[in-house]
């Protein structure tokens, strides 16, 4: 069960550190050679990975609040403890307060999310992300970030709406019947709250964390959606019914989201549409919410 008053993030070793060369050795030469490779280099620190800046900012919240474990990051890795020693040594080298880990030896890491109380899992493995989402938990596949990305002050989260914060019930109508049918359905259902999506619990926990900063909260949240009027009303009323407040809401009516995300100063953007994530990832970190659709 999640620890009371704690935001818990699970992260894969390949999202936290740059393991591209290690992965190449594993794919080309197999597990035995990979094990030797990691053992021989276990005192060589790994370079930061694509989610490293986000993790650093999340853990810094503890320093600001002077609460050592208000935000916890847990390593969920497909390595074994043997090959994972280099990961822990790198965590120590980079002075990250990550104390707990599960090394699954190639098995699916999602099984340990609930026992650890994780609200979100970040990985570079789309299959692992799909498994987490299929088990009704929040997850995203972190795309390669631009090397010139410079995180700003604060911690800015940006979310797509349908299939991320909300369920994909409305998006299915759009995909099956088109924009006109979607707009009509949303207008008629404006007073009927949407079902929560995989990121609703994470967003709720973020809001709880924000509430602990009476002034100058470093955390901001934004909805960045392709919806426009009249489909905006149901979103607003749904969030009101959930008692969730977002700092900013952008209803873009199909416009490209990237410039808006840059203007907002997003540290990460979560979207279920692979193309939206690809476009955003050229400028900011993006996490693909890998939703399986039939």
mmCIF file of C-alpha atoms in Angstrom:
data_model
loop_
_atom_site.group_PDB
_atom_site.id
_atom_site.type_symbol
_atom_site.label_atom_id
_atom_site.label_comp_id
_atom_site.label_asym_id
_atom_site.label_seq_id
_atom_site.Cartn_x
_atom_site.Cartn_y
_atom_site.Cartn_z
ATOM 1 C CA UNK A 1 0.000 0.000 0.000
ATOM 2 C CA UNK A 2 1.225 3.553 -0.695
ATOM 3 C CA UNK A 3 2.806 5.199 2.291
ATOM 4 C CA UNK A 4 0.611 7.994 3.646
ATOM 5 C CA UNK A 5 1.825 11.433 2.655
ATOM 6 C CA UNK A 6 4.440 10.189 0.214
ATOM 7 C CA UNK A 7 4.753 10.555 -3.564
ATOM 8 C CA UNK A 8 6.501 7.470 -4.955
ATOM 9 C CA UNK A 9 8.023 7.214 -8.438
ATOM 10 C CA UNK A 10 9.350 3.976 -9.917
ATOM 11 C CA UNK A 11 12.044 4.275 -12.566
ATOM 12 C CA UNK A 12 13.952 1.867 -14.765
ATOM 13 C CA UNK A 13 17.737 1.944 -14.818
ATOM 14 C CA UNK A 14 17.733 2.840 -18.537
ATOM 15 C CA UNK A 15 15.543 5.902 -17.910
ATOM 16 C CA UNK A 16 17.714 7.073 -15.030
ATOM 17 C CA UNK A 17 21.094 6.469 -16.707
ATOM 18 C CA UNK A 18 22.487 6.238 -20.227
ATOM 19 C CA UNK A 19 22.659 2.489 -20.832
ATOM 20 C CA UNK A 20 22.726 2.527 -24.640
ATOM 21 C CA UNK A 21 26.196 0.969 -24.850
ATOM 22 C CA UNK A 22 25.378 -1.601 -22.162
ATOM 23 C CA UNK A 23 22.175 -2.495 -24.005
ATOM 24 C CA UNK A 24 24.089 -2.913 -27.249
ATOM 25 C CA UNK A 25 26.456 -5.400 -25.548
ATOM 26 C CA UNK A 26 23.484 -7.340 -24.165
ATOM 27 C CA UNK A 27 21.673 -7.487 -27.536
ATOM 28 C CA UNK A 28 24.726 -8.353 -29.627
ATOM 29 C CA UNK A 29 26.713 -10.600 -27.291
ATOM 30 C CA UNK A 30 24.236 -12.029 -24.790
ATOM 31 C CA UNK A 31 23.789 -12.129 -21.039
ATOM 32 C CA UNK A 32 27.117 -13.747 -20.136
ATOM 33 C CA UNK A 33 29.180 -11.107 -21.922
ATOM 34 C CA UNK A 34 26.893 -8.351 -20.610
ATOM 35 C CA UNK A 35 27.460 -9.556 -17.033
ATOM 36 C CA UNK A 36 31.229 -9.484 -17.514
ATOM 37 C CA UNK A 37 30.983 -6.060 -19.117
ATOM 38 C CA UNK A 38 29.071 -4.567 -16.182
ATOM 39 C CA UNK A 39 31.244 -6.208 -13.546
ATOM 40 C CA UNK A 40 34.393 -4.852 -15.195
ATOM 41 C CA UNK A 41 32.916 -1.345 -15.186
ATOM 42 C CA UNK A 42 30.970 -1.311 -11.945
ATOM 43 C CA UNK A 43 33.153 1.485 -10.557
ATOM 44 C CA UNK A 44 32.723 3.584 -13.722
ATOM 45 C CA UNK A 45 29.796 5.957 -13.165
ATOM 46 C CA UNK A 46 27.100 5.970 -15.806
ATOM 47 C CA UNK A 47 26.123 9.212 -17.487
ATOM 48 C CA UNK A 48 22.673 10.673 -16.741
ATOM 49 C CA UNK A 49 19.769 9.286 -18.751
ATOM 50 C CA UNK A 50 16.725 11.026 -20.193
ATOM 51 C CA UNK A 51 14.730 11.078 -16.935
ATOM 52 C CA UNK A 52 17.694 12.049 -14.758
ATOM 53 C CA UNK A 53 16.941 15.818 -14.604
ATOM 54 C CA UNK A 54 13.319 15.113 -13.621
ATOM 55 C CA UNK A 55 14.418 12.714 -10.878
ATOM 56 C CA UNK A 56 16.923 15.252 -9.562
ATOM 57 C CA UNK A 57 14.178 17.892 -9.342
ATOM 58 C CA UNK A 58 11.732 15.492 -7.688
ATOM 59 C CA UNK A 59 14.223 14.552 -4.995
ATOM 60 C CA UNK A 60 15.072 18.220 -4.435
ATOM 61 C CA UNK A 61 11.500 18.741 -3.213
ATOM 62 C CA UNK A 62 12.536 16.852 -0.068
ATOM 63 C CA UNK A 63 15.276 19.409 0.584
ATOM 64 C CA UNK A 64 12.882 22.326 0.115
ATOM 65 C CA UNK A 65 10.309 20.818 2.486
ATOM 66 C CA UNK A 66 12.975 19.478 4.845
ATOM 67 C CA UNK A 67 11.236 16.096 4.740
ATOM 68 C CA UNK A 68 13.701 13.349 3.721
ATOM 69 C CA UNK A 69 11.170 10.970 2.121
ATOM 70 C CA UNK A 70 8.223 13.161 1.104
ATOM 71 C CA UNK A 71 9.097 12.195 -2.468
ATOM 72 C CA UNK A 72 10.685 8.801 -3.005
ATOM 73 C CA UNK A 73 12.215 7.380 -6.178
ATOM 74 C CA UNK A 74 12.547 3.596 -6.381
ATOM 75 C CA UNK A 75 14.628 1.717 -8.932
ATOM 76 C CA UNK A 76 12.688 -1.018 -10.774
ATOM 77 C CA UNK A 77 15.226 -2.737 -13.008
ATOM 78 C CA UNK A 78 15.331 -5.792 -15.229
ATOM 79 C CA UNK A 79 18.975 -6.268 -14.229
ATOM 80 C CA UNK A 80 20.048 -8.745 -11.580
ATOM 81 C CA UNK A 81 21.516 -7.414 -8.359
ATOM 82 C CA UNK A 82 24.903 -8.575 -9.691
ATOM 83 C CA UNK A 83 24.777 -6.529 -12.900
ATOM 84 C CA UNK A 84 22.854 -3.798 -11.087
ATOM 85 C CA UNK A 85 25.693 -2.970 -8.713
ATOM 86 C CA UNK A 86 26.998 -0.489 -11.287
ATOM 87 C CA UNK A 87 23.595 1.235 -11.179
ATOM 88 C CA UNK A 88 23.724 1.670 -7.417
ATOM 89 C CA UNK A 89 27.331 2.871 -7.582
ATOM 90 C CA UNK A 90 26.264 5.441 -10.166
ATOM 91 C CA UNK A 91 23.368 6.551 -7.947
ATOM 92 C CA UNK A 92 25.870 7.164 -5.153
ATOM 93 C CA UNK A 93 28.279 8.949 -7.501
ATOM 94 C CA UNK A 94 25.565 11.368 -8.622
ATOM 95 C CA UNK A 95 24.424 11.881 -5.023
ATOM 96 C CA UNK A 96 20.855 10.725 -5.604
ATOM 97 C CA UNK A 97 18.892 9.651 -2.541
ATOM 98 C CA UNK A 98 17.523 6.400 -3.967
ATOM 99 C CA UNK A 99 17.511 3.726 -1.292
ATOM 100 C CA UNK A 100 15.111 1.029 -2.485
ATOM 101 C CA UNK A 101 15.238 -1.161 -5.568
ATOM 102 C CA UNK A 102 13.893 -4.297 -7.202
ATOM 103 C CA UNK A 103 16.180 -6.159 -9.596
ATOM 104 C CA UNK A 104 13.946 -8.593 -11.459
ATOM 105 C CA UNK A 105 16.462 -10.529 -13.578
ATOM 106 C CA UNK A 106 14.528 -9.969 -16.789
ATOM 107 C CA UNK A 107 11.023 -10.361 -15.328
ATOM 108 C CA UNK A 108 8.338 -7.706 -15.552
ATOM 109 C CA UNK A 109 8.966 -4.964 -12.971
ATOM 110 C CA UNK A 110 5.327 -3.831 -12.736
ATOM 111 C CA UNK A 111 4.606 -6.553 -10.127
ATOM 112 C CA UNK A 112 6.445 -4.528 -7.490
ATOM 113 C CA UNK A 113 4.754 -1.189 -8.104
ATOM 114 C CA UNK A 114 1.841 -1.800 -5.741
ATOM 115 C CA UNK A 115 3.935 -3.287 -2.905
ATOM 116 C CA UNK A 116 6.237 -0.255 -3.105
ATOM 117 C CA UNK A 117 3.254 2.089 -3.395
ATOM 118 C CA UNK A 118 4.405 3.636 -6.686
ATOM 119 C CA UNK A 119 2.180 6.281 -8.244
ATOM 120 C CA UNK A 120 4.098 6.393 -11.552
ATOM 121 C CA UNK A 121 6.598 4.276 -13.476
ATOM 122 C CA UNK A 122 9.057 5.800 -15.957
ATOM 123 C CA UNK A 123 10.907 3.539 -18.368
ATOM 124 C CA UNK A 124 12.417 3.395 -21.832
ATOM 125 C CA UNK A 125 10.768 0.022 -22.482
ATOM 126 C CA UNK A 126 7.332 0.486 -24.145
ATOM 127 C CA UNK A 127 6.342 -3.118 -23.361
ATOM 128 C CA UNK A 128 6.903 -2.598 -19.633
ATOM 129 C CA UNK A 129 4.904 0.636 -19.806
ATOM 130 C CA UNK A 130 2.017 -1.144 -21.550
ATOM 131 C CA UNK A 131 1.963 -3.810 -18.839
ATOM 132 C CA UNK A 132 1.786 -1.176 -16.095
ATOM 133 C CA UNK A 133 -1.037 0.680 -17.844
ATOM 134 C CA UNK A 134 -2.902 -2.601 -18.444
ATOM 135 C CA UNK A 135 -2.825 -3.076 -14.677
ATOM 136 C CA UNK A 136 -4.454 0.347 -14.117
ATOM 137 C CA UNK A 137 -1.357 2.199 -12.959
ATOM 138 C CA UNK A 138 0.357 5.262 -14.430
ATOM 139 C CA UNK A 139 3.401 4.799 -16.636
ATOM 140 C CA UNK A 140 5.184 6.406 -19.554
ATOM 141 C CA UNK A 141 7.968 5.517 -21.949
ATOM 142 C CA UNK A 142 10.556 8.309 -21.803
ATOM 143 C CA UNK A 143 11.736 9.397 -25.238
ATOM 144 C CA UNK A 144 15.303 10.563 -25.921
ATOM 145 C CA UNK A 145 15.571 14.197 -24.856
ATOM 146 C CA UNK A 146 17.347 16.965 -26.773
ATOM 147 C CA UNK A 147 20.929 17.351 -25.515
ATOM 148 C CA UNK A 148 20.543 21.123 -25.381
ATOM 149 C CA UNK A 149 17.504 20.995 -23.073
ATOM 150 C CA UNK A 150 18.084 23.205 -20.048
ATOM 151 C CA UNK A 151 15.630 22.682 -17.167
ATOM 152 C CA UNK A 152 14.297 25.901 -15.717
ATOM 153 C CA UNK A 153 13.431 26.748 -12.149
ATOM 154 C CA UNK A 154 10.618 24.833 -10.508
ATOM 155 C CA UNK A 155 9.085 21.551 -11.583
ATOM 156 C CA UNK A 156 6.541 21.800 -14.398
ATOM 157 C CA UNK A 157 4.383 18.807 -15.363
ATOM 158 C CA UNK A 158 2.258 18.865 -18.524
ATOM 159 C CA UNK A 159 -0.449 16.310 -19.313
ATOM 160 C CA UNK A 160 -2.628 15.479 -22.270
ATOM 161 C CA UNK A 161 -6.244 14.870 -21.278
ATOM 162 C CA UNK A 162 -7.954 11.887 -22.913
ATOM 163 C CA UNK A 163 -6.332 8.509 -22.157
ATOM 164 C CA UNK A 164 -3.942 10.213 -19.704
ATOM 165 C CA UNK A 165 -5.739 12.203 -16.994
ATOM 166 C CA UNK A 166 -9.130 11.004 -18.225
ATOM 167 C CA UNK A 167 -10.153 7.637 -19.657
ATOM 168 C CA UNK A 168 -10.187 7.187 -23.428
ATOM 169 C CA UNK A 169 -14.003 6.895 -23.562
ATOM 170 C CA UNK A 170 -14.394 10.199 -25.426
ATOM 171 C CA UNK A 171 -11.339 9.664 -27.601
ATOM 172 C CA UNK A 172 -12.777 6.353 -28.820
ATOM 173 C CA UNK A 173 -15.807 8.214 -30.204
ATOM 174 C CA UNK A 174 -13.486 10.599 -32.033
ATOM 175 C CA UNK A 175 -11.411 7.749 -33.473
ATOM 176 C CA UNK A 176 -14.449 5.701 -34.506
ATOM 177 C CA UNK A 177 -16.914 8.376 -35.636
ATOM 178 C CA UNK A 178 -14.947 11.570 -36.232
ATOM 179 C CA UNK A 179 -14.714 15.079 -34.845
ATOM 180 C CA UNK A 180 -18.361 16.095 -35.347
ATOM 181 C CA UNK A 181 -19.653 13.067 -33.443
ATOM 182 C CA UNK A 182 -17.071 13.676 -30.709
ATOM 183 C CA UNK A 183 -18.094 17.338 -30.295
ATOM 184 C CA UNK A 184 -21.792 16.425 -30.224
ATOM 185 C CA UNK A 185 -21.245 13.695 -27.646
ATOM 186 C CA UNK A 186 -19.155 15.954 -25.409
ATOM 187 C CA UNK A 187 -21.702 18.772 -25.585
ATOM 188 C CA UNK A 188 -24.504 16.398 -24.627
ATOM 189 C CA UNK A 189 -22.407 14.870 -21.813
ATOM 190 C CA UNK A 190 -20.993 18.152 -20.483
ATOM 191 C CA UNK A 191 -22.501 17.613 -17.014
ATOM 192 C CA UNK A 192 -21.413 13.956 -16.815
ATOM 193 C CA UNK A 193 -17.883 13.610 -15.362
ATOM 194 C CA UNK A 194 -15.406 11.595 -17.379
ATOM 195 C CA UNK A 195 -13.973 8.417 -15.898
ATOM 196 C CA UNK A 196 -10.486 8.787 -14.505
ATOM 197 C CA UNK A 197 -7.502 7.790 -16.627
ATOM 198 C CA UNK A 198 -4.215 6.204 -15.510
ATOM 199 C CA UNK A 199 -2.683 9.514 -14.380
ATOM 200 C CA UNK A 200 -5.577 10.699 -12.212
ATOM 201 C CA UNK A 201 -4.116 9.230 -8.956
ATOM 202 C CA UNK A 202 -0.677 10.666 -9.773
ATOM 203 C CA UNK A 203 -2.179 14.096 -10.438
ATOM 204 C CA UNK A 204 -4.097 13.893 -7.160
ATOM 205 C CA UNK A 205 -0.868 13.112 -5.279
ATOM 206 C CA UNK A 206 0.887 16.012 -7.003
ATOM 207 C CA UNK A 207 -1.875 18.330 -5.834
ATOM 208 C CA UNK A 208 -1.471 17.063 -2.261
ATOM 209 C CA UNK A 209 2.240 17.808 -2.526
ATOM 210 C CA UNK A 210 1.557 21.282 -3.912
ATOM 211 C CA UNK A 211 -0.725 22.027 -0.966
ATOM 212 C CA UNK A 212 2.253 21.759 1.387
ATOM 213 C CA UNK A 213 3.719 24.936 -0.095
ATOM 214 C CA UNK A 214 1.630 27.828 1.241
ATOM 215 C CA UNK A 215 3.666 30.285 -0.849
ATOM 216 C CA UNK A 216 5.874 30.048 -3.941
ATOM 217 C CA UNK A 217 5.114 26.430 -4.800
ATOM 218 C CA UNK A 218 7.856 25.127 -7.142
ATOM 219 C CA UNK A 219 5.493 22.560 -8.710
ATOM 220 C CA UNK A 220 3.090 23.506 -11.491
ATOM 221 C CA UNK A 221 0.669 21.376 -13.494
ATOM 222 C CA UNK A 222 -0.852 21.999 -16.911
ATOM 223 C CA UNK A 223 -3.415 20.335 -19.133
ATOM 224 C CA UNK A 224 -2.329 20.616 -22.778
ATOM 225 C CA UNK A 225 -5.096 19.173 -24.919
ATOM 226 C CA UNK A 226 -6.215 19.170 -28.539
ATOM 227 C CA UNK A 227 -9.780 19.765 -27.303
ATOM 228 C CA UNK A 228 -11.502 23.089 -27.958
ATOM 229 C CA UNK A 229 -14.984 24.527 -27.410
ATOM 230 C CA UNK A 230 -17.504 23.001 -26.950
ATOM 231 C CA UNK A 231 -15.539 19.962 -25.683
ATOM 232 C CA UNK A 232 -13.817 22.059 -23.001
ATOM 233 C CA UNK A 233 -16.815 22.205 -20.653
ATOM 234 C CA UNK A 234 -16.851 18.513 -19.755
ATOM 235 C CA UNK A 235 -13.148 18.607 -18.891
ATOM 236 C CA UNK A 236 -13.556 21.604 -16.599
ATOM 237 C CA UNK A 237 -16.591 20.115 -14.868
ATOM 238 C CA UNK A 238 -14.881 16.741 -14.474
ATOM 239 C CA UNK A 239 -11.869 18.279 -12.716
ATOM 240 C CA UNK A 240 -14.272 20.300 -10.555
ATOM 241 C CA UNK A 241 -16.124 17.101 -9.600
ATOM 242 C CA UNK A 242 -12.828 15.421 -8.702
ATOM 243 C CA UNK A 243 -11.733 18.474 -6.687
ATOM 244 C CA UNK A 244 -8.517 18.625 -8.702
ATOM 245 C CA UNK A 245 -7.078 21.998 -9.670
ATOM 246 C CA UNK A 246 -4.625 22.490 -12.512
ATOM 247 C CA UNK A 247 -2.442 25.587 -12.610
ATOM 248 C CA UNK A 248 -2.854 26.034 -16.368
ATOM 249 C CA UNK A 249 -5.184 24.606 -19.026
ATOM 250 C CA UNK A 250 -4.520 24.961 -22.739
ATOM 251 C CA UNK A 251 -7.335 24.038 -25.155
ATOM 252 C CA UNK A 252 -5.535 24.087 -28.497
ATOM 253 C CA UNK A 253 -8.137 22.828 -30.964
ATOM 254 C CA UNK A 254 -5.668 20.603 -32.795
ATOM 255 C CA UNK A 255 -2.729 23.043 -32.907
ATOM 256 C CA UNK A 256 0.792 21.681 -32.498
ATOM 257 C CA UNK A 257 1.505 21.468 -28.775
ATOM 258 C CA UNK A 258 5.270 21.883 -28.885
ATOM 259 C CA UNK A 259 5.637 25.674 -28.799
ATOM 260 C CA UNK A 260 3.073 25.890 -26.015
ATOM 261 C CA UNK A 261 4.984 23.304 -23.975
ATOM 262 C CA UNK A 262 8.175 25.295 -24.461
ATOM 263 C CA UNK A 263 6.442 28.512 -23.411
ATOM 264 C CA UNK A 264 5.093 26.773 -20.316
ATOM 265 C CA UNK A 265 8.565 25.467 -19.471
ATOM 266 C CA UNK A 266 7.590 21.797 -19.206
ATOM 267 C CA UNK A 267 10.035 19.461 -17.501
ATOM 268 C CA UNK A 268 8.057 16.532 -18.904
ATOM 269 C CA UNK A 269 4.967 16.098 -21.091
ATOM 270 C CA UNK A 270 2.776 12.978 -20.952
ATOM 271 C CA UNK A 271 0.641 12.104 -23.995
ATOM 272 C CA UNK A 272 -0.851 8.906 -25.414
ATOM 273 C CA UNK A 273 -0.251 9.992 -29.031
ATOM 274 C CA UNK A 274 3.196 8.857 -30.217
ATOM 275 C CA UNK A 275 3.443 11.645 -32.799
ATOM 276 C CA UNK A 276 2.705 14.367 -30.244
ATOM 277 C CA UNK A 277 5.432 12.918 -28.030
ATOM 278 C CA UNK A 278 7.896 12.699 -30.902
ATOM 279 C CA UNK A 279 7.364 16.329 -31.866
ATOM 280 C CA UNK A 280 7.629 17.520 -28.275
ATOM 281 C CA UNK A 281 10.732 15.427 -27.548
ATOM 282 C CA UNK A 282 12.739 17.462 -30.062
ATOM 283 C CA UNK A 283 12.648 20.297 -27.523
ATOM 284 C CA UNK A 284 11.581 18.960 -24.104
ATOM 285 C CA UNK A 285 11.418 15.589 -22.298
ATOM 286 C CA UNK A 286 8.321 13.623 -23.264
ATOM 287 C CA UNK A 287 6.722 10.450 -21.933
ATOM 288 C CA UNK A 288 4.591 8.274 -24.226
ATOM 289 C CA UNK A 289 1.627 6.749 -22.411
ATOM 290 C CA UNK A 290 1.549 3.530 -24.434
ATOM 291 C CA UNK A 291 -2.162 2.715 -24.610
ATOM 292 C CA UNK A 292 -3.085 -0.516 -26.364
ATOM 293 C CA UNK A 293 -6.185 -0.069 -28.528
ATOM 294 C CA UNK A 294 -8.175 -2.803 -30.218
#
